[in-house]
Coordinates of C-alpha atoms (C1' of nucleotides) in Angstrom, one line a residue:
Chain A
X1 CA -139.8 45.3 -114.7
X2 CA -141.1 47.0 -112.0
X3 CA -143.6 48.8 -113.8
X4 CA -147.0 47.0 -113.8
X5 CA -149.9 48.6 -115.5
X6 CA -153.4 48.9 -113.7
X7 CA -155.5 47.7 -116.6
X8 CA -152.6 44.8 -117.2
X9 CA -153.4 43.7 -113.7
X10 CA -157.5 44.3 -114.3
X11 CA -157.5 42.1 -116.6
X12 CA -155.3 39.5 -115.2
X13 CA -158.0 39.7 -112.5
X14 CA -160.9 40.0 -114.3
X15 CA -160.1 36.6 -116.5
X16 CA -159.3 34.5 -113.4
X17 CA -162.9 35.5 -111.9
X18 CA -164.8 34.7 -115.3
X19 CA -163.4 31.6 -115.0
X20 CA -164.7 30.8 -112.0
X21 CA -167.7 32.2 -112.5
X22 CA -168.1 30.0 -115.5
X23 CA -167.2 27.1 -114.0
X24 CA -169.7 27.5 -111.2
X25 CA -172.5 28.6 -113.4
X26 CA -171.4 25.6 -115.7
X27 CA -172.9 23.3 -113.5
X28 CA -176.1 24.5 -114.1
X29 CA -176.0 23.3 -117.7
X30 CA -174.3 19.8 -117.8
X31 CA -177.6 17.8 -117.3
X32 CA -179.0 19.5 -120.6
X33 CA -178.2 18.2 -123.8
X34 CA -175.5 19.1 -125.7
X35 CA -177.0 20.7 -129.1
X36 CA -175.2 21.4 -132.7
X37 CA -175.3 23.9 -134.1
X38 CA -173.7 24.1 -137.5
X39 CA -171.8 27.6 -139.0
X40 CA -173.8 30.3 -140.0
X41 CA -176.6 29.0 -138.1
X42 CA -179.1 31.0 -135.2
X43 CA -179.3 30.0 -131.9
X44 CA -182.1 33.0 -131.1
X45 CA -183.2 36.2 -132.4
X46 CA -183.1 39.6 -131.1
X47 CA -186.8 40.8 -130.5
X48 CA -187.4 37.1 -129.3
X49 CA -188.3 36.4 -125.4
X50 CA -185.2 35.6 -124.1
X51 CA -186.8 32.3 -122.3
X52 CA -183.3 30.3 -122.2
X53 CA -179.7 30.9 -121.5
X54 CA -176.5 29.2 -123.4
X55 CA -173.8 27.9 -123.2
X56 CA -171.3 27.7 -125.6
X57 CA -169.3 24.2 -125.3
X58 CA -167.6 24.5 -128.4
X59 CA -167.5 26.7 -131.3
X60 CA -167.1 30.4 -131.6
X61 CA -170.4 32.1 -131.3
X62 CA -171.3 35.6 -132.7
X63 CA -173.8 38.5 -131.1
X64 CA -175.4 41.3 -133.0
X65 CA -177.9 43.5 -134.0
X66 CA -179.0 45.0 -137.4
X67 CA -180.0 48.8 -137.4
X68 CA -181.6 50.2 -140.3
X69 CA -180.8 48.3 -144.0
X70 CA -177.7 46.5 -143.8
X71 CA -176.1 47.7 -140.5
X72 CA -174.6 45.0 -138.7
X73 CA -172.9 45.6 -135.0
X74 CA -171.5 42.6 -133.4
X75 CA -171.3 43.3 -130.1
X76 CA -169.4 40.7 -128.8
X77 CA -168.2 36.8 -129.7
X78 CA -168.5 33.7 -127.1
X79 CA -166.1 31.5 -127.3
X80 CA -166.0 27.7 -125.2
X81 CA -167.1 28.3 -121.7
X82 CA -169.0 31.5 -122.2
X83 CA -172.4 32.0 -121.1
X84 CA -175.4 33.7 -123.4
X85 CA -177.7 35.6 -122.7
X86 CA -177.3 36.5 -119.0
X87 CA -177.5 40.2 -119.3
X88 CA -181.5 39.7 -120.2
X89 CA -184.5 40.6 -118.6
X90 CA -187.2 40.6 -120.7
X91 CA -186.0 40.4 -124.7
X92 CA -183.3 38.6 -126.7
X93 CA -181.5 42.5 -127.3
X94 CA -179.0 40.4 -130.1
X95 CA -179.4 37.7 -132.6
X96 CA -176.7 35.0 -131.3
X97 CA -175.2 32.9 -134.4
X98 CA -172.2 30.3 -135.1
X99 CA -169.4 31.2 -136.5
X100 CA -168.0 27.6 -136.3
X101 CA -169.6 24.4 -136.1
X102 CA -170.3 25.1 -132.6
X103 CA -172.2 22.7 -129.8
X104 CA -174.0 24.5 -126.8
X105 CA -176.2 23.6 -124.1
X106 CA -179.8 25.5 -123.0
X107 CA -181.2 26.0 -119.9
X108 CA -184.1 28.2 -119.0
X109 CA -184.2 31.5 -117.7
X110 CA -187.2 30.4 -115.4
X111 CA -185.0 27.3 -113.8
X112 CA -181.4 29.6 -114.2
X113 CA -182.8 32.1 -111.3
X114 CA -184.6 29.6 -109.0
X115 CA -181.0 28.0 -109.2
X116 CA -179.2 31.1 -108.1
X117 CA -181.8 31.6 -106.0
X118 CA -181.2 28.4 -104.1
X119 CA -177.2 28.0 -104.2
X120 CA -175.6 30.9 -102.1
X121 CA -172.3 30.6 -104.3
X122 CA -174.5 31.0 -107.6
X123 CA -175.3 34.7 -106.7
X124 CA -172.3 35.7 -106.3
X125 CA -170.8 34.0 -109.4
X126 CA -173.6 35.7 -111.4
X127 CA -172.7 39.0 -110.5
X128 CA -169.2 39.0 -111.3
X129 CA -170.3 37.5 -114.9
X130 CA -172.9 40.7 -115.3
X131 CA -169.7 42.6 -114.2
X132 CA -167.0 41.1 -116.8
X133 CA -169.5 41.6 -119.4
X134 CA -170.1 45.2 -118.4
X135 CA -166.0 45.4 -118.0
X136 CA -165.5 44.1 -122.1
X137 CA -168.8 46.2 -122.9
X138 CA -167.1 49.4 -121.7
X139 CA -163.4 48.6 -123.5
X140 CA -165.5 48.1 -126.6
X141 CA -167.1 51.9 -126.2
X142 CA -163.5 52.7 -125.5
X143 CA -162.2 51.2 -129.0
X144 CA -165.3 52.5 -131.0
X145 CA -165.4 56.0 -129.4
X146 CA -161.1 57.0 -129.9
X147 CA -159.1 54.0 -131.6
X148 CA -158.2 53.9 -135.5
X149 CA -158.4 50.7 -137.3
X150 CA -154.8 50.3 -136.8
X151 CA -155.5 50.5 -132.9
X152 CA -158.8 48.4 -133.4
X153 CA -157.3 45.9 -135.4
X154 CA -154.5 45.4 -132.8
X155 CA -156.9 45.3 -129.9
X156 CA -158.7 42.5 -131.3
X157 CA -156.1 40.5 -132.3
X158 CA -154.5 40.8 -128.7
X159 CA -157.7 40.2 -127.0
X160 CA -157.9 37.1 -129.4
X161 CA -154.6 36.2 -128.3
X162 CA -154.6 36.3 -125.2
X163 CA -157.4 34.1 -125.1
X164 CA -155.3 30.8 -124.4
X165 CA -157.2 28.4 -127.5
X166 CA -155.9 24.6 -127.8
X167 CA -154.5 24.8 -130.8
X168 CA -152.6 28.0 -130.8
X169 CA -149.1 26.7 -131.3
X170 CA -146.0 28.9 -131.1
X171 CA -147.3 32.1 -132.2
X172 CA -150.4 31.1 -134.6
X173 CA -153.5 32.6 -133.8
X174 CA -156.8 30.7 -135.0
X175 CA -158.9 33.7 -136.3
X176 CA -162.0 31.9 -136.9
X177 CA -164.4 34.7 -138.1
X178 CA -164.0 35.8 -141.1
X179 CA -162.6 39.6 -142.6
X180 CA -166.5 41.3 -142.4
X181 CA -167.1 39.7 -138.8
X182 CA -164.3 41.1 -137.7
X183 CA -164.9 44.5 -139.9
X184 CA -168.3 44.7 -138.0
X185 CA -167.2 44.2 -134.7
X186 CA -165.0 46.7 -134.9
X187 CA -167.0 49.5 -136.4
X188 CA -164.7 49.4 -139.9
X189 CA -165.1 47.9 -143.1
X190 CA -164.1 44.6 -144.5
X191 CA -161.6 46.5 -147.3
X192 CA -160.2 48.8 -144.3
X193 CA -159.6 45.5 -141.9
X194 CA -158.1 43.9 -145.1
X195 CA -155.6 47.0 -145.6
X196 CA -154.7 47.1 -141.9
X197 CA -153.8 43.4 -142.0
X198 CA -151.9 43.9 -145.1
X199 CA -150.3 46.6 -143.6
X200 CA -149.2 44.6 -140.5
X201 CA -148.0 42.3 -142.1
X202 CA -145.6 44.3 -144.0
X203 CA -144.4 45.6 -140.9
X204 CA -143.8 41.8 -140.0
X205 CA -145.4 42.5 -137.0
X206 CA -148.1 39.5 -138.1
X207 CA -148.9 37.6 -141.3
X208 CA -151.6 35.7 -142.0
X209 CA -151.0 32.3 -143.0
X210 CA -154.5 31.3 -144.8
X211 CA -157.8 32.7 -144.6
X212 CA -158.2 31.6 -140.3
X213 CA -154.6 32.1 -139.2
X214 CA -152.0 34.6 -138.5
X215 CA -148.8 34.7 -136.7
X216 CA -148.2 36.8 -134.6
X217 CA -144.5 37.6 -134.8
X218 CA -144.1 40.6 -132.6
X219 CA -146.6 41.0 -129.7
X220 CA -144.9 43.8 -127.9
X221 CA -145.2 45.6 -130.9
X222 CA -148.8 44.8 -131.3
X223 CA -149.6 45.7 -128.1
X224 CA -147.9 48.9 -127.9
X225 CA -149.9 49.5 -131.2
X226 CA -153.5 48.9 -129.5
X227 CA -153.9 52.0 -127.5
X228 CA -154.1 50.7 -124.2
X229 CA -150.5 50.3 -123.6
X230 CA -149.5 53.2 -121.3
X231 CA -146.7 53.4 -124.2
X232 CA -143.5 52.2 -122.0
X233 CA -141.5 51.5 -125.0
X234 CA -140.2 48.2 -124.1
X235 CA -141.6 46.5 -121.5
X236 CA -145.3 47.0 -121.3
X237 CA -146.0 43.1 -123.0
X238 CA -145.7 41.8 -119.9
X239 CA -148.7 41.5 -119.2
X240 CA -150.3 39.3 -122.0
X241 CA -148.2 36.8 -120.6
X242 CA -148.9 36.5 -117.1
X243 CA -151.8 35.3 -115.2
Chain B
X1 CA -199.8 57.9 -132.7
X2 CA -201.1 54.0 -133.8
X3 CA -197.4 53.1 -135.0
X4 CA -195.1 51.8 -131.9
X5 CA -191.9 51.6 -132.7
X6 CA -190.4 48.3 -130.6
X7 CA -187.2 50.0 -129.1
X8 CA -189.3 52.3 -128.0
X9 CA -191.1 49.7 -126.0
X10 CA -188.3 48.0 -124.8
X11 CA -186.9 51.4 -123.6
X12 CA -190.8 52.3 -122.1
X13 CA -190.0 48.7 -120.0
X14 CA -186.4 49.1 -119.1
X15 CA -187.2 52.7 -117.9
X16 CA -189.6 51.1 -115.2
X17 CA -188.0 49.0 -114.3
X18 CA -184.6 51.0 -113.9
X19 CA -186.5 52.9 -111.4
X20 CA -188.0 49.9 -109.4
X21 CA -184.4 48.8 -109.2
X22 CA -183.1 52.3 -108.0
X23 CA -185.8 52.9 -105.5
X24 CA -185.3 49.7 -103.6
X25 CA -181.6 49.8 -104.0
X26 CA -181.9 53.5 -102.8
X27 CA -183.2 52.4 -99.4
X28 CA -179.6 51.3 -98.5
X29 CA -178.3 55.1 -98.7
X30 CA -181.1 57.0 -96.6
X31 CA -178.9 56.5 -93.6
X32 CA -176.1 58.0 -95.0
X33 CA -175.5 61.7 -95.3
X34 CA -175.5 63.5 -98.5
X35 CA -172.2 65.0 -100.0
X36 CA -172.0 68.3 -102.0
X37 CA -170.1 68.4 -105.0
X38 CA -169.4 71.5 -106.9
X39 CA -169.3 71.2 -110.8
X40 CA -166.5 69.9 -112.5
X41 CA -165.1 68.0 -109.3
X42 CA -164.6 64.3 -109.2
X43 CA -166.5 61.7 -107.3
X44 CA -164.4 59.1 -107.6
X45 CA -160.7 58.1 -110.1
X46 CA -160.7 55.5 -112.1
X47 CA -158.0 52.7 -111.3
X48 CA -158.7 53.5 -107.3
X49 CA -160.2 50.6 -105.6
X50 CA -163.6 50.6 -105.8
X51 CA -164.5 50.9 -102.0
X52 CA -167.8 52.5 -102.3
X53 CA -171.1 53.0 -104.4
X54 CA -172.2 56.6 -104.8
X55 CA -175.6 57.4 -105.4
X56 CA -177.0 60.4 -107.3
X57 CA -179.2 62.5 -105.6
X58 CA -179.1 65.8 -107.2
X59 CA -177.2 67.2 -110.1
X60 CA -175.7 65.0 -112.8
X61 CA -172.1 63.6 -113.3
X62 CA -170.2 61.6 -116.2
X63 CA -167.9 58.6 -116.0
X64 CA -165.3 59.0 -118.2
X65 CA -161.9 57.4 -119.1
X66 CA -158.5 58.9 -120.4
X67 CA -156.6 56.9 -122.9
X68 CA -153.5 58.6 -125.0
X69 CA -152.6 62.1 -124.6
X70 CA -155.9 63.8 -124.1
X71 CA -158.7 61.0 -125.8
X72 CA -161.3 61.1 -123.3
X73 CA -164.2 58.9 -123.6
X74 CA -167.3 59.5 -121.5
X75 CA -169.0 55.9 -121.3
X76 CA -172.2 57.3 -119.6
X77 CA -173.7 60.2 -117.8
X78 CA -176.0 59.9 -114.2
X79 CA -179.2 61.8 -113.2
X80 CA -180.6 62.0 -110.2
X81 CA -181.5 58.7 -108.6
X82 CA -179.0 56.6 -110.6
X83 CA -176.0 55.0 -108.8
X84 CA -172.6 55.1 -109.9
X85 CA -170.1 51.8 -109.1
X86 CA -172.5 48.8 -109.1
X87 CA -170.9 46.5 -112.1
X88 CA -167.5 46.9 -110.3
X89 CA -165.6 44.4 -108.4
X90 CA -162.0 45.7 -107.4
X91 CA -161.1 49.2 -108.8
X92 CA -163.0 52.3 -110.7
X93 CA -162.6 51.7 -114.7
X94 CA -163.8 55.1 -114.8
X95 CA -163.5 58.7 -113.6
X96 CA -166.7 59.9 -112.2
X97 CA -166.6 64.3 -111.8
X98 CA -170.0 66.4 -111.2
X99 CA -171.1 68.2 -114.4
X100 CA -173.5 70.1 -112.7
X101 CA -173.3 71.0 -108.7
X102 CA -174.3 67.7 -106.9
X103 CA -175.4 66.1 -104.2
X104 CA -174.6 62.2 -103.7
X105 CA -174.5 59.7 -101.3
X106 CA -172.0 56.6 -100.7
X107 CA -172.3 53.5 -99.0
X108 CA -169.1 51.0 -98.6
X109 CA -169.2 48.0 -101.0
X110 CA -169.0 45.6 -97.9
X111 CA -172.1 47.2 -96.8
X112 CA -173.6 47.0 -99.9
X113 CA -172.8 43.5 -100.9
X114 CA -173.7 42.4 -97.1
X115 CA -177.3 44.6 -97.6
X116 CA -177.9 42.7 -100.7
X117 CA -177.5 39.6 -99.6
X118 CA -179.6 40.1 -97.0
X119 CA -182.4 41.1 -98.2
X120 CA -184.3 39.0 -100.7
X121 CA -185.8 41.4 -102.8
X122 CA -182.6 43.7 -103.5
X123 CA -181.0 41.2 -105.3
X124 CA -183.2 41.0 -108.2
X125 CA -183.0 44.8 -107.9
X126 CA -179.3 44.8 -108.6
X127 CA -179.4 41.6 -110.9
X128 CA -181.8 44.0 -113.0
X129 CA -180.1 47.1 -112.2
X130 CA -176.7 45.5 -113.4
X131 CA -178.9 44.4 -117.1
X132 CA -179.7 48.0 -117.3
X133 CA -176.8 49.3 -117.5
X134 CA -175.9 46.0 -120.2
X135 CA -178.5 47.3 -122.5
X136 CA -177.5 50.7 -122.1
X137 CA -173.5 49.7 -123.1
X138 CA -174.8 47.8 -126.2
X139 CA -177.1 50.8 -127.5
X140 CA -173.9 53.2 -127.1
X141 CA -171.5 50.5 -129.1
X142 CA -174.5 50.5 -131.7
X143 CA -173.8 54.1 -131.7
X144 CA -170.4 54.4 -132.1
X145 CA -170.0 51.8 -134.1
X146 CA -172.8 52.5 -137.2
X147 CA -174.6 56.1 -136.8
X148 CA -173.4 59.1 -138.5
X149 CA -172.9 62.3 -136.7
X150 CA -176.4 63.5 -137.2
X151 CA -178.1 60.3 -136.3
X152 CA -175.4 60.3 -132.8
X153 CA -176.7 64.0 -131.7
X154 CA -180.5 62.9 -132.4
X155 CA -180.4 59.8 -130.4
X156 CA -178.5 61.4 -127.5
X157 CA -181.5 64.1 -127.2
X158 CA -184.2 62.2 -127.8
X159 CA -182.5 60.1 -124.7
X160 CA -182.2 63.2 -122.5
X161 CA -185.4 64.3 -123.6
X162 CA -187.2 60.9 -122.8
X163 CA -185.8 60.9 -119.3
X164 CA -188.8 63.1 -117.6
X165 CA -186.6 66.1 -116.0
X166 CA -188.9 68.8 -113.3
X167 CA -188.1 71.5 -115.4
X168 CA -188.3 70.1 -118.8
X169 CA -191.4 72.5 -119.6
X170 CA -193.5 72.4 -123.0
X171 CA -190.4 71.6 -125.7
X172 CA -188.1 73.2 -123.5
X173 CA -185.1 70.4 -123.1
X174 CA -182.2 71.2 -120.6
X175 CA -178.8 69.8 -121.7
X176 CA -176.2 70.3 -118.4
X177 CA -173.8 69.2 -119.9
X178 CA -171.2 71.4 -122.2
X179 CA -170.5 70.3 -126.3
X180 CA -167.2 68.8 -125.4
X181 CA -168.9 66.4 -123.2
X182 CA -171.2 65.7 -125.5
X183 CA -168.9 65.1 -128.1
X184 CA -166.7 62.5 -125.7
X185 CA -170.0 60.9 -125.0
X186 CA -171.0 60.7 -128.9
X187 CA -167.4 59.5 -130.3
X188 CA -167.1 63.2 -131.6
X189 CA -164.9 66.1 -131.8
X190 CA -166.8 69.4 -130.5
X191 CA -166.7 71.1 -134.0
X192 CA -168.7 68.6 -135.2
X193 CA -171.3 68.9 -132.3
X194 CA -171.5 72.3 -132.7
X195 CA -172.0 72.1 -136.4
X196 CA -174.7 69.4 -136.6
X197 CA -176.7 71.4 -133.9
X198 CA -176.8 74.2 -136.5
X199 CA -178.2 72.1 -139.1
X200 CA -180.9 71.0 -137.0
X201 CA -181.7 73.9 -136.1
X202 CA -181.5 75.5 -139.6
X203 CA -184.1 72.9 -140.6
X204 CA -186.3 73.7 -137.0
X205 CA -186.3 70.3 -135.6
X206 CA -184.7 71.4 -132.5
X207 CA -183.5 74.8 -131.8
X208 CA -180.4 75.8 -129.3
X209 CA -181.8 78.6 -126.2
X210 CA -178.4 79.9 -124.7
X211 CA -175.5 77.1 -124.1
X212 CA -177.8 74.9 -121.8
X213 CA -181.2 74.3 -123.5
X214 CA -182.6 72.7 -126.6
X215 CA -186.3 73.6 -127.8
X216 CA -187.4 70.8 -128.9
X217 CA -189.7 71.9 -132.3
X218 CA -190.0 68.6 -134.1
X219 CA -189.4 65.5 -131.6
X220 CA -191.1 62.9 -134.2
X221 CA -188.4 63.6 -137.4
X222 CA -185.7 64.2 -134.4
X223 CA -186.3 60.0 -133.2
X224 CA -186.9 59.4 -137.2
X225 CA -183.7 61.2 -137.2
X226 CA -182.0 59.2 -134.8
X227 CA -181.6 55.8 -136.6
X228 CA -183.4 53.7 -134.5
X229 CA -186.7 54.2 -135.4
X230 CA -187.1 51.1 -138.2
X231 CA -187.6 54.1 -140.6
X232 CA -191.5 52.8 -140.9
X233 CA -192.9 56.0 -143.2
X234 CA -195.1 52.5 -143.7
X235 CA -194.2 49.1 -143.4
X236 CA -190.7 47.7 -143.0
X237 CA -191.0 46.9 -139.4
X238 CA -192.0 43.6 -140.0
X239 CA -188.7 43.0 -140.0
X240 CA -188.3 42.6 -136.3
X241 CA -191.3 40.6 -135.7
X242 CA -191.1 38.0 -138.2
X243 CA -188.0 36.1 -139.2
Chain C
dC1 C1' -170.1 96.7 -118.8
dG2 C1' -166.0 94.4 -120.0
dG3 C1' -163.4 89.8 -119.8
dT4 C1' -163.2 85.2 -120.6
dA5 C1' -164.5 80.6 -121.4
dT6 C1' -167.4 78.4 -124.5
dC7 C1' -169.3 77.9 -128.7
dT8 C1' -169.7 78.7 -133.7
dT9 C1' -167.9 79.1 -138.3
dG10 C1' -164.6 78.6 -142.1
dA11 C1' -161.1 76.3 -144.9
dA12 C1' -158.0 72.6 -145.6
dG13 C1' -156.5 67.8 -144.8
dC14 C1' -156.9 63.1 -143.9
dT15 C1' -158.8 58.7 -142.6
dA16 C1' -161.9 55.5 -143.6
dG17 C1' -165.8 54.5 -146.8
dT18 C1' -167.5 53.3 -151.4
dC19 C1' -167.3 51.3 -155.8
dA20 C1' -165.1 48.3 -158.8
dA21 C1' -161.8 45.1 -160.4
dT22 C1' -158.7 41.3 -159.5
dC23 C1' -156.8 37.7 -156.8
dT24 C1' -156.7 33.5 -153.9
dG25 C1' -157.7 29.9 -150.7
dC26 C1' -160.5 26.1 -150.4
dG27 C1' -163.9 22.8 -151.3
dT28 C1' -165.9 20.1 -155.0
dG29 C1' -166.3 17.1 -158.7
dG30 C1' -164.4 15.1 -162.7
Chain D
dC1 C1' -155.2 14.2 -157.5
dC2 C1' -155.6 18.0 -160.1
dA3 C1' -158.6 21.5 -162.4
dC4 C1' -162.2 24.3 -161.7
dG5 C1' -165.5 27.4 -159.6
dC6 C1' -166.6 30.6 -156.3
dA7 C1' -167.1 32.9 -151.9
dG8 C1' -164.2 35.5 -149.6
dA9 C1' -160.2 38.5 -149.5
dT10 C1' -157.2 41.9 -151.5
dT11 C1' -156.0 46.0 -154.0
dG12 C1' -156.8 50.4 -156.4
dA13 C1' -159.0 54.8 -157.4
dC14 C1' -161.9 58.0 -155.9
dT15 C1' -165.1 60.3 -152.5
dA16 C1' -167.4 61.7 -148.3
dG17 C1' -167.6 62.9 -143.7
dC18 C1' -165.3 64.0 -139.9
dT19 C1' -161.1 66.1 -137.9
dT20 C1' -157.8 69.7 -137.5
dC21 C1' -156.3 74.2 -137.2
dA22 C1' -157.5 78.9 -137.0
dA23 C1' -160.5 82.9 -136.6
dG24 C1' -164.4 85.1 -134.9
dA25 C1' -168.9 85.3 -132.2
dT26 C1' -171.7 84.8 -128.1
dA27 C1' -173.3 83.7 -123.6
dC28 C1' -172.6 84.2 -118.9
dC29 C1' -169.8 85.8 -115.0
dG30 C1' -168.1 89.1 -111.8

DNA sequence: CGGTATCTTGAAGCTAGTCAATCTGCGTGG
DNA sequence: CCACGCAGATTGACTAGCTTCAAGATACCG
């Protein structure tokens, strides 16, 4: 249609330039070894000096903090590709864990800036990462500050969607985290996610198939129902598909 | 006191450091002349390509974005010295309007970039400038996503508070911002705002003079208050430095 | 000294949280 | 391979905290 939404287009932008800001910073962590990390499992603490950066090679990664007794906020998962860690100065600000049986790759924070230091395409490639990660930190104020758990739900399970996985065949999503990762990501609980889901799926707008999986049977639906879509009523899934 | 609370550090740290960043980075807009902007204008529109960095030199302004009918969502607010536009790469994902009468000053993103690349001390500048505003996103999700009404209003002044204004005599805190920005800024409506300034007033710990100022009568219970002190009446901050 | 925008206060409603019981997918071991 | 056990998920009943709607009060302006 001739209708194209700025943030549709943002976004369709924004994931093209994390890729190659990835794939440029990547090469800064193929002569370290690959380490395994099995589920559950830390990979570094928040309060910690934040001496190394990851890289997430495979696996699903989780970041949060703890505030007072029993307050979890993840602030963000890192899925294959993603970079750790490079929005620190001084501190680990996040305790970094797998979700999955995940294998990443270190490199030190000392060696990562001498690098982009050195390479002039490094720099730049840097920057856009801080900038993406400031972009996705920004959405997420966005969903915490104004969206219900309907919205929230629907947010996340586009944004997981969209995110073009191996294995996601014909309309199956692979939800790896489980319902209280999810529940503190989004700033709900695990029995309101549950309800949500429950309550999609009755809508047959997705179902879960197992504990890790849902089907997404009606995307323009569930985008319309996230809150960003500028509500066109038909048209606005567009966007999800291109780039 | 002989207690230090480790946020507290951190935010002792990023605070210099912010302003390290900001002074060198504010050498690149000397040469250019300052703009006045009355209160409630805007700066700059969110979804307009991002041609230029603003910097503030007098005055304060929010960044705020619209989604829905009428949710606005103000992401952060800028003092003097801050500048407004550095994690961007193509368009504004914000609206930027004066609270206060302001003065800025702009400088094109070409020029900026070109600047930066330059010199070879503005790029750690901007590199830090750009984690700043990272830690800043994560302590707001925090926010949003786990504190209580109470616990929201307390952090936000003991943040306004902590940023050393001129005229911020004895216990005397000036907020130039009205409640409904407030409440955008805390996930809030301004009912709410209004009504959990009362009760900490009724209990003295900080006390509303006229629409604009805040004595402050009890700043150690406000930051107890606020949810990020470890609550350490003795002991349980261990938690952070051991695991 | 009014007029008005802003703020405060009150009462009612609703969404998501809490607590508790039940169910189910999934891995394990017989 | 199936039965079992259990962590994780769902569902239900109730509650709390914030929002909504609607009056009033107050600060600040001309």
């Amino acid at each position: 249609m001739l209708m194209q939404n700025n943030h549709a287009f943002d976004n369709a932008e924004k994931t093209l330039e994390a890729l190659h800001a990835g794939q440029s910073l990547s090469s800064l962590f193929v002569s370290s070894a690959a380490e395994s990390v099995a589920a559950g499992k830390a990979i570094c603490w928040e309060g910690d000096k934040a001496s190394h950066l990851f890289q997430v090679e495979e696996g699903v990664v989780r970041l949060h903090r703890i505030i007072g007794e029993g307050r979890r906020v993840i602030t963000a998962f890192h899925f294959a590709g993603d970079l750790i860690g490079a929005s620190l100065q001084n501190d680990f600000l996040f305790t970094a864990e797998a979700v999955t049986e995940c294998k990443i790759r270190r490199i030190s924070r000392k060696n990562f800036h001498e690098e982009v230091a050195r390479s002039n395409a490094l720099g730049p490639a840097y920057i856009s990462l801080l900038c993406q990660e400031a972009a996705a930190a920004h959405e997420q104020m966005v969903l915490l500050s104004k969206k219900n758990a309907e919205e929230r739900l629907c947010s996340f399970i586009v944004k997981l969607a969209s995110r073009r996985s191996p294995q996601s065949r014909q309309g199956l999503l692979r939800v790896p985290m489980n319902r209280q990762d999810i529940a503190d990501h989004l700033g709900l609980t695990i029995e309101t996610v549950s309800r949500t889901i429950t309550k999609l799926a009755s809508r047959n707008i997705v179902v879960p198939e197992g504990r890790h999986d849902l089907r997404i049977v009606n995307l323009a639906r569930l985008v319309q129902l996230s809150g960003d879509a500028d509500d066109f009523s038909e048209d606005s899934c567009h966007r999800v598909n291109l780039h």
